[in-house]
XYZ file of C-alpha atoms in Angstrom:
710
model
C 194.973 154.444 231.429
C 198.507 153.477 229.773
C 199.317 149.845 229.166
C 203.130 148.675 228.575
C 203.865 145.086 227.506
C 205.770 143.296 230.122
C 208.735 141.091 228.594
C 208.402 137.499 228.567
C 209.587 135.968 232.014
C 209.245 139.427 233.650
C 207.052 139.474 236.872
C 206.411 135.932 235.894
C 204.812 134.963 239.279
C 202.588 137.784 239.606
C 201.643 137.585 235.921
C 200.996 133.657 236.293
C 198.738 134.097 239.295
C 196.751 137.102 237.613
C 196.517 135.736 234.289
C 195.077 132.435 234.715
C 191.712 133.559 235.305
C 188.801 131.161 235.581
C 185.850 133.544 236.156
C 182.308 132.080 236.416
C 182.001 134.549 239.015
C 183.044 137.930 236.816
C 181.121 140.162 238.151
C 183.551 140.028 241.174
C 186.828 140.503 239.335
C 185.575 144.079 239.015
C 185.823 145.533 242.229
C 188.279 147.985 243.191
C 191.923 147.031 243.652
C 193.518 146.808 247.310
C 195.012 149.191 249.615
C 198.306 147.592 248.485
C 198.447 148.798 245.323
C 197.457 152.174 246.838
C 200.275 151.978 249.179
C 202.713 151.213 246.054
C 201.483 154.389 244.508
C 202.821 156.450 247.199
C 206.263 155.186 246.371
C 206.210 157.601 243.217
C 208.492 155.692 240.774
C 209.502 156.536 237.153
C 209.217 152.814 236.358
C 205.405 152.887 236.937
C 204.134 152.014 233.556
C 200.408 152.273 234.644
C 198.070 153.730 237.069
C 196.119 151.111 239.326
C 192.936 152.924 239.635
C 190.280 151.363 242.445
C 188.354 149.776 239.674
C 190.509 148.526 237.186
C 191.666 145.371 237.160
C 195.049 145.088 235.328
C 195.695 141.534 234.131
C 199.632 142.157 234.626
C 199.471 143.361 238.019
C 201.010 140.848 240.579
C 198.385 139.046 242.734
C 198.615 138.961 246.341
C 200.693 136.089 247.178
C 199.680 135.267 250.698
C 201.008 131.635 250.998
C 202.950 132.842 253.831
C 200.322 135.017 255.677
C 196.936 134.373 257.328
C 195.911 137.666 256.201
C 194.684 137.709 252.680
C 193.971 141.286 251.260
C 192.829 140.166 247.770
C 190.060 137.726 246.594
C 190.589 135.210 243.740
C 186.911 134.054 243.615
C 186.461 132.886 239.941
C 190.188 132.688 239.240
C 193.343 134.506 239.893
C 192.420 137.968 238.912
C 193.288 139.668 242.101
C 190.402 142.048 243.546
C 190.500 144.060 246.863
C 188.840 142.391 249.762
C 188.815 145.943 251.388
C 186.632 147.141 248.583
C 184.522 144.088 247.777
C 180.859 145.045 249.013
C 180.177 141.732 250.502
C 181.033 139.853 253.749
C 183.897 137.611 252.906
C 186.426 135.087 254.364
C 189.543 134.056 253.028
C 191.251 130.958 254.784
C 194.899 130.835 253.345
C 197.136 127.907 252.699
C 199.326 128.975 255.747
C 196.487 128.776 258.256
C 195.227 125.488 256.883
C 198.672 124.601 257.527
C 198.848 125.766 260.804
C 195.749 124.026 261.998
C 196.494 121.051 259.966
C 192.922 121.210 258.452
C 192.359 118.197 256.742
C 188.508 118.325 255.700
C 186.590 121.264 254.703
C 184.765 121.152 257.935
C 187.890 121.716 259.525
C 188.979 124.311 257.234
C 185.821 126.434 257.966
C 185.157 125.975 261.514
C 187.165 129.098 262.466
C 185.070 131.358 260.097
C 182.250 133.490 261.351
C 178.700 132.692 260.513
C 179.638 129.194 259.845
C 178.210 126.114 261.648
C 180.191 122.870 260.650
C 179.929 118.837 261.371
C 176.430 118.942 262.799
C 176.320 115.210 262.001
C 179.222 114.093 263.736
C 180.225 110.428 262.560
C 178.183 110.917 259.509
C 181.026 111.157 257.247
C 179.364 111.153 253.845
C 179.507 114.534 253.170
C 181.091 117.872 254.279
C 178.156 119.265 256.271
C 178.153 122.962 256.927
C 175.840 125.913 257.075
C 176.511 129.713 256.408
C 173.987 132.247 258.152
C 171.681 129.293 258.659
C 170.868 128.095 255.293
C 172.745 125.583 253.241
C 175.636 126.801 251.024
C 176.611 126.180 247.479
C 180.375 125.205 246.749
C 182.431 125.528 244.017
C 185.800 125.102 242.328
C 187.818 127.820 240.696
C 184.401 129.905 240.533
C 182.452 126.805 238.600
C 179.873 125.270 240.444
C 180.809 121.614 241.488
C 176.764 120.879 240.673
C 176.326 116.844 240.929
C 179.924 116.688 242.728
C 179.012 118.768 245.760
C 178.401 115.716 247.643
C 182.070 114.859 247.467
C 184.222 115.583 250.772
C 186.764 117.727 248.854
C 190.530 117.282 249.553
C 191.918 120.642 251.232
C 195.637 119.547 249.968
C 194.574 120.165 246.630
C 193.837 124.133 247.136
C 195.885 127.137 247.502
C 192.990 128.809 249.332
C 189.396 128.530 250.306
C 187.090 131.750 250.086
C 183.884 132.038 251.713
C 181.043 134.739 250.590
C 178.038 134.898 253.374
C 174.965 135.666 251.713
C 172.695 135.075 248.769
C 174.357 136.174 245.529
C 173.298 134.287 242.413
C 174.304 137.173 240.256
C 177.995 135.803 240.440
C 177.550 132.176 240.353
C 174.074 131.272 239.145
C 171.634 129.008 241.049
C 172.891 128.922 244.622
C 171.766 128.341 248.111
C 171.098 131.467 249.912
C 173.340 131.008 252.787
C 176.448 131.619 250.634
C 179.231 130.145 248.680
C 182.194 128.344 249.436
C 184.912 128.379 246.452
C 188.053 126.134 246.566
C 190.889 127.653 244.648
C 193.017 124.739 242.942
C 196.602 124.750 243.118
C 198.141 125.656 239.816
C 201.873 125.584 238.243
C 204.477 128.005 239.134
C 207.617 129.345 237.470
C 209.564 129.014 240.565
C 210.845 125.578 241.451
C 209.544 124.439 244.611
C 208.827 121.339 246.582
C 207.312 120.212 249.667
C 207.084 116.358 250.907
C 205.503 115.073 254.230
C 204.926 111.992 256.293
C 202.123 112.323 259.277
C 200.914 109.739 261.611
C 198.455 109.953 264.137
C 195.316 109.101 266.143
C 193.391 106.024 264.884
C 196.321 104.481 263.089
C 196.209 107.352 260.855
C 199.190 106.977 258.282
C 199.639 109.435 255.490
C 202.434 110.825 252.793
C 202.250 113.716 250.460
C 204.062 115.406 247.825
C 203.469 118.896 245.972
C 206.154 120.047 243.747
C 206.606 121.945 240.747
C 208.597 124.503 238.509
C 209.598 126.041 234.889
C 210.160 123.255 232.161
C 212.112 125.266 229.992
C 214.894 127.928 230.016
C 212.594 130.527 228.379
C 210.038 129.934 231.343
C 207.089 129.631 229.063
C 206.058 126.084 230.341
C 205.675 125.181 233.987
C 204.296 122.134 235.730
C 202.691 121.032 239.132
C 202.259 117.811 240.618
C 200.243 117.240 243.891
C 199.610 114.002 245.349
C 198.838 112.128 248.786
C 197.654 108.914 250.047
C 196.372 108.167 253.644
C 195.742 104.820 255.343
C 193.417 105.457 258.554
C 190.679 104.368 260.699
C 187.798 106.529 262.143
C 187.313 106.950 265.895
C 184.858 104.340 266.085
C 185.340 100.660 265.995
C 185.186 98.523 262.434
C 186.115 101.945 260.646
C 188.096 102.973 257.622
C 189.408 106.236 256.189
C 191.542 105.740 253.043
C 192.120 108.269 250.382
C 194.292 108.646 247.230
C 194.587 111.936 245.422
C 196.666 112.748 242.585
C 196.557 116.005 240.532
C 198.942 117.374 237.544
C 199.149 120.630 235.765
C 200.721 122.371 233.093
C 200.635 126.117 232.224
C 201.835 127.525 228.819
C 202.756 131.151 228.975
C 203.974 132.071 225.197
C 203.980 135.883 225.676
C 203.215 137.992 228.807
C 200.013 138.486 227.606
C 198.581 134.694 226.754
C 198.486 132.018 229.141
C 196.806 128.604 228.831
C 196.735 125.829 231.775
C 195.431 122.358 231.991
C 194.820 120.306 235.399
C 194.007 116.869 235.717
C 193.264 115.226 238.826
C 191.654 112.045 240.507
C 190.194 111.252 243.792
C 189.545 108.199 245.430
C 187.987 107.364 248.701
C 187.586 104.097 250.403
C 185.483 104.854 253.782
C 183.048 104.119 256.497
C 180.181 106.329 256.387
C 178.792 105.891 259.660
C 178.915 104.413 263.280
C 175.172 103.641 263.112
C 174.653 106.453 265.447
C 174.283 106.378 269.289
C 171.059 105.375 271.496
C 169.091 108.332 272.893
C 168.931 107.334 276.421
C 172.491 108.301 277.687
C 176.156 109.030 276.705
C 177.966 106.531 275.142
C 181.874 106.202 274.147
C 182.440 107.322 270.660
C 184.567 104.117 269.762
C 181.151 102.011 270.017
C 179.648 100.998 266.944
C 176.224 100.004 266.251
C 176.177 99.490 262.679
C 177.203 96.486 260.699
C 180.859 95.783 259.933
C 179.885 93.746 256.788
C 177.566 96.541 255.589
C 179.344 99.917 256.122
C 181.123 101.092 252.889
C 181.683 104.273 250.937
C 183.465 104.644 247.869
C 184.141 107.749 245.794
C 186.086 107.973 242.409
C 186.084 111.176 240.496
C 188.200 112.361 237.640
C 188.392 115.959 236.518
C 190.118 117.686 233.637
C 190.125 121.458 233.326
C 191.308 124.120 231.079
C 191.857 127.921 231.624
C 192.417 130.155 229.167
C 193.143 133.996 229.104
C 194.392 136.556 226.676
C 194.733 139.994 227.358
C 194.503 142.273 223.970
C 196.691 145.244 225.916
C 194.083 147.790 225.167
C 191.786 147.329 228.261
C 190.165 144.355 226.743
C 190.575 140.883 228.038
C 188.951 137.485 227.163
C 188.880 134.428 229.106
C 187.483 130.890 228.339
C 187.222 127.829 230.828
C 185.995 124.717 230.858
C 185.767 121.355 233.304
C 184.745 117.807 232.744
C 184.112 115.562 235.827
C 183.090 112.135 236.346
C 182.120 110.929 239.675
C 181.023 107.542 241.286
C 179.534 107.374 244.499
C 178.243 104.355 246.354
C 177.428 103.943 250.039
C 175.776 101.552 252.351
C 175.070 101.580 256.336
C 172.854 100.437 259.042
C 171.697 102.798 261.666
C 169.774 102.761 264.655
C 166.152 104.053 264.831
C 165.641 104.875 268.777
C 163.109 106.594 270.274
C 162.664 108.614 273.460
C 161.426 106.351 276.288
C 162.449 103.376 275.109
C 162.984 100.457 277.685
C 165.150 97.680 277.744
C 168.622 97.762 275.677
C 167.479 96.222 272.475
C 167.265 98.833 269.674
C 165.632 98.609 266.118
C 167.643 99.479 263.177
C 167.115 100.552 259.369
C 169.533 100.177 256.436
C 169.928 102.907 254.048
C 172.401 103.663 250.721
C 172.704 104.975 247.411
C 174.538 104.028 244.233
C 175.176 107.002 241.947
C 176.967 107.852 239.068
C 177.267 111.656 237.597
C 178.841 113.218 234.548
C 179.349 117.134 234.233
C 180.636 119.381 231.719
C 180.574 123.192 232.701
C 182.262 125.811 230.580
C 182.274 129.758 230.231
C 183.424 132.442 228.173
C 183.878 136.116 229.449
C 184.789 139.647 228.032
C 185.991 142.379 230.130
C 186.523 145.902 229.296
C 188.208 148.412 231.261
C 188.355 152.159 230.535
C 188.708 155.513 232.229
C 186.711 158.788 231.437
C 188.016 161.917 233.146
C 187.430 161.136 237.248
C 185.581 158.055 236.218
C 186.859 154.641 236.055
C 184.527 151.953 234.099
C 184.759 148.096 234.167
C 182.102 146.151 232.296
C 182.225 142.387 232.148
C 179.614 140.387 229.685
C 179.969 136.371 230.048
C 177.921 133.123 228.956
C 177.991 130.012 230.922
C 176.816 126.509 229.578
C 176.384 123.412 232.013
C 175.489 119.843 231.013
C 175.325 117.426 233.882
C 173.701 114.029 233.953
C 173.407 111.474 236.809
C 172.027 107.806 237.796
C 170.968 106.904 241.234
C 169.492 103.847 242.917
C 168.511 104.259 246.859
C 167.398 101.570 248.877
C 166.043 101.515 252.412
C 164.557 98.979 254.820
C 164.336 97.430 258.044
C 167.371 95.773 259.529
C 167.750 93.430 262.381
C 167.746 94.681 266.056
C 170.684 95.143 268.095
C 171.427 94.945 272.044
C 173.444 98.017 272.844
C 174.461 96.477 276.123
C 176.174 93.571 274.265
C 176.417 94.233 270.480
C 176.113 91.292 268.293
C 176.511 91.879 264.474
C 174.433 89.759 262.356
C 175.300 90.836 258.993
C 173.741 93.328 256.229
C 170.471 93.019 254.550
C 170.191 89.926 252.227
C 168.002 91.834 249.916
C 167.904 95.582 249.429
C 164.453 97.359 248.788
C 165.012 99.808 246.087
C 162.747 102.424 246.842
C 164.154 105.088 244.247
C 166.054 104.702 240.878
C 166.318 107.772 238.750
C 168.068 108.988 235.763
C 168.325 112.976 235.618
C 169.721 115.557 233.247
C 170.343 119.057 233.779
C 171.174 121.992 231.187
C 171.620 125.227 232.059
C 172.696 128.157 229.756
C 173.337 131.365 231.345
C 174.254 135.049 230.594
C 175.434 137.738 232.734
C 176.314 141.297 232.763
C 177.946 143.358 235.365
C 178.839 147.209 235.364
C 181.215 149.016 237.871
C 181.917 152.726 238.085
C 184.212 154.473 240.470
C 183.982 158.276 240.727
C 186.576 160.279 242.142
C 188.383 156.981 243.582
C 186.158 157.400 246.424
C 182.506 156.241 245.319
C 182.010 152.888 243.723
C 178.937 151.832 242.133
C 178.236 148.081 241.177
C 175.268 146.751 239.315
C 174.696 143.035 238.067
C 171.966 140.996 236.266
C 172.092 137.387 235.554
C 169.400 135.106 233.659
C 169.687 130.910 234.217
C 167.817 128.888 231.709
C 167.315 125.531 233.237
C 166.224 122.430 231.859
C 165.551 119.399 233.996
C 164.306 115.778 233.142
C 164.113 112.906 235.293
C 162.956 109.079 234.615
C 162.058 106.916 237.528
C 162.255 103.246 237.924
C 158.852 102.900 236.559
C 159.954 104.321 233.315
C 157.831 107.657 233.978
C 159.715 110.763 232.442
C 158.853 114.246 234.007
C 160.738 117.504 232.643
C 160.774 121.013 233.625
C 162.030 124.343 232.705
C 162.762 127.280 234.484
C 164.007 131.138 233.353
C 165.350 132.760 236.630
C 166.998 136.271 236.867
C 168.767 137.594 239.687
C 169.980 141.094 240.088
C 172.656 142.745 242.406
C 173.334 146.283 243.443
C 176.020 147.785 245.883
C 177.469 151.119 246.834
C 181.049 151.371 248.353
C 182.387 154.529 249.963
C 186.374 154.645 250.165
C 186.355 156.927 253.314
C 190.534 156.442 252.971
C 193.090 153.971 252.019
C 192.408 152.073 255.171
C 189.038 152.142 255.519
C 185.613 151.499 253.514
C 181.923 150.965 253.943
C 179.379 149.483 251.550
C 175.762 148.624 251.359
C 174.345 145.998 249.232
C 171.239 144.105 247.943
C 171.476 140.666 246.557
C 169.316 138.068 245.434
C 169.845 134.090 244.958
C 167.746 131.371 243.125
C 168.430 127.889 244.649
C 169.069 125.251 242.300
C 165.424 123.977 241.736
C 164.153 120.765 241.449
C 160.970 119.402 238.714
C 157.552 120.553 239.839
C 158.854 122.392 242.803
C 158.926 126.382 242.853
C 162.432 127.406 243.041
C 163.676 128.877 246.480
C 164.475 132.593 246.087
C 166.568 134.772 248.554
C 167.094 138.261 249.223
C 169.902 140.029 251.020
C 170.325 143.303 252.402
C 173.501 144.110 254.023
C 175.671 146.915 255.475
C 179.476 146.256 256.274
C 182.600 148.150 257.201
C 186.054 146.994 256.728
C 189.381 148.338 257.874
C 193.092 147.637 256.630
C 195.609 149.380 258.777
C 198.811 150.486 256.800
C 200.831 149.979 259.925
C 200.340 146.154 260.136
C 199.033 143.534 257.985
C 195.603 142.777 259.001
C 192.116 143.088 257.904
C 188.945 143.924 260.265
C 185.353 143.393 259.075
C 181.765 143.941 260.342
C 178.587 143.381 258.704
C 174.627 143.141 259.660
C 172.205 141.640 257.551
C 168.807 140.823 256.918
C 168.210 137.503 254.733
C 164.998 136.069 253.608
C 164.415 132.895 252.011
C 161.063 131.999 250.231
C 159.490 128.977 248.994
C 161.553 126.974 251.317
C 161.775 123.381 251.255
C 163.321 121.260 254.211
C 163.991 117.793 254.603
C 161.779 116.259 257.292
C 162.121 112.450 259.024
C 158.705 110.924 258.514
C 156.887 108.642 260.970
C 157.716 105.587 259.062
C 161.712 106.678 259.064
C 162.176 108.106 255.508
C 163.209 111.592 254.760
C 161.183 113.728 252.521
C 161.175 117.353 251.236
C 158.697 119.529 252.603
C 157.884 123.247 251.468
C 157.384 125.127 254.576
C 156.957 128.734 253.255
C 159.174 131.580 254.258
C 162.553 131.846 256.478
C 164.439 134.823 257.548
C 167.571 135.414 259.491
C 169.084 138.776 260.767
C 172.247 138.748 262.118
C 175.909 140.124 262.565
C 179.220 138.871 261.504
C 182.566 140.037 262.819
C 185.880 138.784 261.727
C 189.833 140.000 262.610
C 192.858 138.866 260.815
C 195.760 140.123 261.620
C 199.988 139.677 262.073
C 200.084 141.663 264.937
C 203.882 141.523 264.820
C 206.473 139.066 262.974
C 206.156 136.387 265.704
C 202.315 136.662 265.984
C 199.332 135.458 264.149
C 195.707 135.828 265.213
C 192.215 135.010 263.535
C 188.966 135.657 265.299
C 185.461 135.946 264.723
C 181.796 136.026 266.405
C 178.613 135.750 264.718
C 175.086 136.649 266.016
C 171.981 135.017 264.077
C 168.143 135.703 264.829
C 166.469 132.948 262.800
C 162.730 132.482 262.369
C 160.270 130.561 260.465
C 158.226 133.703 259.267
C 155.462 131.779 257.221
C 154.759 128.190 257.104
C 152.250 125.407 256.038
C 152.101 122.752 258.920
C 154.326 119.605 258.328
C 152.912 116.582 256.803
C 152.532 115.120 260.452
C 150.323 118.467 261.534
C 153.431 119.911 263.291
C 153.390 123.718 263.245
C 156.445 125.289 263.024
C 155.647 128.884 262.036
C 157.413 131.189 264.670
C 160.191 128.636 265.273
C 164.070 129.061 265.177
C 166.007 127.345 262.186
C 167.572 123.643 263.095
C 171.306 124.098 263.351
C 171.431 127.749 263.640
C 173.064 128.815 266.848
C 172.485 132.248 267.986
C 175.770 132.894 269.305
C 178.985 131.458 267.812
C 182.912 132.620 268.435
C 186.337 131.494 267.410
C 189.751 132.484 268.119
C 193.058 131.186 266.887
C 196.796 132.160 267.856
C 199.782 131.180 266.718
C 203.146 132.500 267.844
C 206.697 131.897 266.500
C 210.023 131.878 268.534
C 212.112 132.114 265.442
C 215.626 132.107 267.602
C 214.471 128.985 268.797
C 212.859 127.441 265.878
C 209.620 126.486 267.713
C 206.195 127.661 267.210
C 203.182 127.501 269.158
C 199.090 127.376 268.251
C 196.242 127.230 270.393
C 192.758 127.854 269.286
C 189.150 128.185 270.703
C 185.587 127.623 269.207
C 182.373 128.440 271.025
C 179.265 126.990 269.541
C 176.181 128.007 270.931
C 173.023 125.912 271.689
C 170.694 125.475 268.647
C 167.697 123.107 267.927
C 168.129 119.796 266.051
C 164.896 119.976 264.122
C 162.233 122.195 262.432
C 159.831 121.427 265.116
C 162.129 123.163 267.989
C 161.610 119.660 270.210
C 165.089 119.160 271.132
C 168.416 121.447 271.620
C 171.910 120.953 272.003
C 174.127 122.252 274.485
C 176.551 125.238 274.223
C 179.887 124.034 273.917
C 183.515 125.672 273.718
C 186.221 122.907 272.171
C 190.152 123.978 272.289
C 192.810 123.169 269.520
C 196.578 123.291 269.547
C 199.624 123.500 267.545
C 203.276 122.854 268.076
C 206.160 122.972 265.364
C 209.982 122.802 265.749
C 212.502 123.297 262.890
C 214.801 120.232 263.441
C 217.032 121.358 260.400
C 217.100 124.089 257.676
C 213.831 123.293 255.750
C 212.752 120.312 257.770
C 210.058 120.506 260.570
C 208.107 118.469 262.977
C 204.701 119.508 263.896
C 201.840 118.172 266.196
C 198.398 119.110 266.172
C 195.729 118.216 268.516
C 192.096 118.941 267.804
C 189.581 119.130 270.756
C 192.249 119.336 273.161
C 190.155 118.156 276.197
C 187.985 115.577 274.425
C 184.875 117.446 274.907
C 181.790 115.334 274.056
C 178.522 116.521 273.149
C 175.428 115.702 271.097
C 175.822 117.731 267.416
C 172.837 115.970 265.906
C 169.955 114.088 267.013
C 166.887 112.143 265.227
C 166.403 108.723 265.391
C 170.012 108.447 267.146
C 172.290 110.802 268.588
C 175.485 112.047 266.917
C 178.483 113.546 268.653
C 181.214 115.824 267.683
C 184.737 114.405 266.811
C 186.827 113.555 269.818
C 190.339 114.225 270.534
C 192.657 113.729 267.275
C 196.628 113.847 267.487
C 198.778 113.966 264.554
C 202.320 114.364 264.124
C 204.071 115.624 260.768
C 207.872 115.443 259.613
C 207.752 117.763 256.418
C 210.735 118.838 254.151
C 210.533 121.838 251.776
C 212.841 123.017 249.020
């Protein structure tokens, strides 16, 4: 493989994207290059200075810039080293910036709700976290390939990210300790060397007022220094009375590229959320109006403040060897408290009991990695080797309180105020240290057969001190493996088989949950149109499973239940059928079963039951049509969610539902656009979660956005 030094400033955009790698997931960055590269190779050019093999990742090859497309052809998991989706032996979805803007997705739940295999928002007006499951299990979240760890409870800000990437299924070899359902990676917006800018104002339902700015460009004539500033402020209410949904977010970035082979990026961001966390839930006896509020106005708060500092360093030695080093520090405070209903089936009268619940927490996290990648070619065999180490040091303090609150007459609510004294039942200081080493070897034979093997070991030290001063500690050494074989039928079609393992983030004194997945998949990326079609069948097993169960006294505790398994099918299509029409669609089938289980503490037997919140069928379709001559665009989407059980005991079940979303955009003038988005167009209402109270899906929401780009 021949390399040629690119002059400073040449192909700056592609180099900037490809070089700023943040590769905690290093094993993925060595997958084959995209069909795009192969298409280019057909345009035989004397100016082509190196050959793009199906395996070798060249740090100077321009990455797929899909900011203006709903079809991503490349994966940036772990950073900006472009790898081909067509040849990645895993079921993957990429939600691009264009799709996020088309649908005006303002939460992670909204971003993910059109992706197959994912169920979102199953706690309704409980808005403390982003709630979603992948393939019936919990999923782990990452930012630029590094785990969010103790930061994962925070609702992320989609405006901060260029794209959101979803990997379905177990895979600790990529990221370390991870839940078996899959991984969601947020890719941060980074500086660009072209001048650009976007500003917008927005108004909508529930007195929603918002403004945002995203701008950047080169800071010097030599184009070795670039910046980016992103920020937004929101003042809003939620759909229920006495609510608040205020946010502030700012992020600044600097990128320094003294040569075409060296890049350093610094990103600093600050998130502040001042929200109400819960409506209190809704009584179980009948359907209530979503605007009803059964909590306490004076005791319903959720305050989040997070600051993160990230550095990204890359150096290409121009001989097949690339070195990367990355570091992130985050500081978080997250406090909430609310009063909620504790209703029960068969209640008589209109007076319902209530409890209060809350947590005050602080967390700090330092995580970094160093990765060496070496690419080489031996006759008809391409080799890519990646070796990395990672270190994570996280600590947290949390104090949780729970107790009885005054009852409320749901027919005539009278609020009596929050609890005068808080019953603190848990007070902990926790420390987590993780040391990891990982290795991946990829071999491509004759540009058709690709063998991938990966191995990772995570050594974890955990300690916790409770409110009585008792200190407990535990340590784990967990190894996970991964193997895959990809066969490239031709430049448009590939198929793969893979076996991957996962180890869920462990707890002191509890055996880590381990996952194992077998998957067979096919992918098709036609040359004639910009599209990617994929299908995957899988068998995913999780052992030593622990679930959160509501106890008879209203508290929630973890219980180990044994072994669970889900088998299923995921189909996805993303296509730009014409210059005017975009389509994204997906379908998932899941057959979940608790294979082996001890009875729950209350004696309930759940062996043989289905998972909670695991519908057998889900489907979605989003279409967006543009009339360029008229300056108008129209979007329409439908989401089908099959019925699912609310709890592990399978005693109550949701109704299947179909929801519609719509969008309209009109270009008022050059670079100026007015757009209107409607989610849940028909205002469909159904129960998405039920325990001591019912929770409904979000109601109809309308927003209008005026934006200007330069």
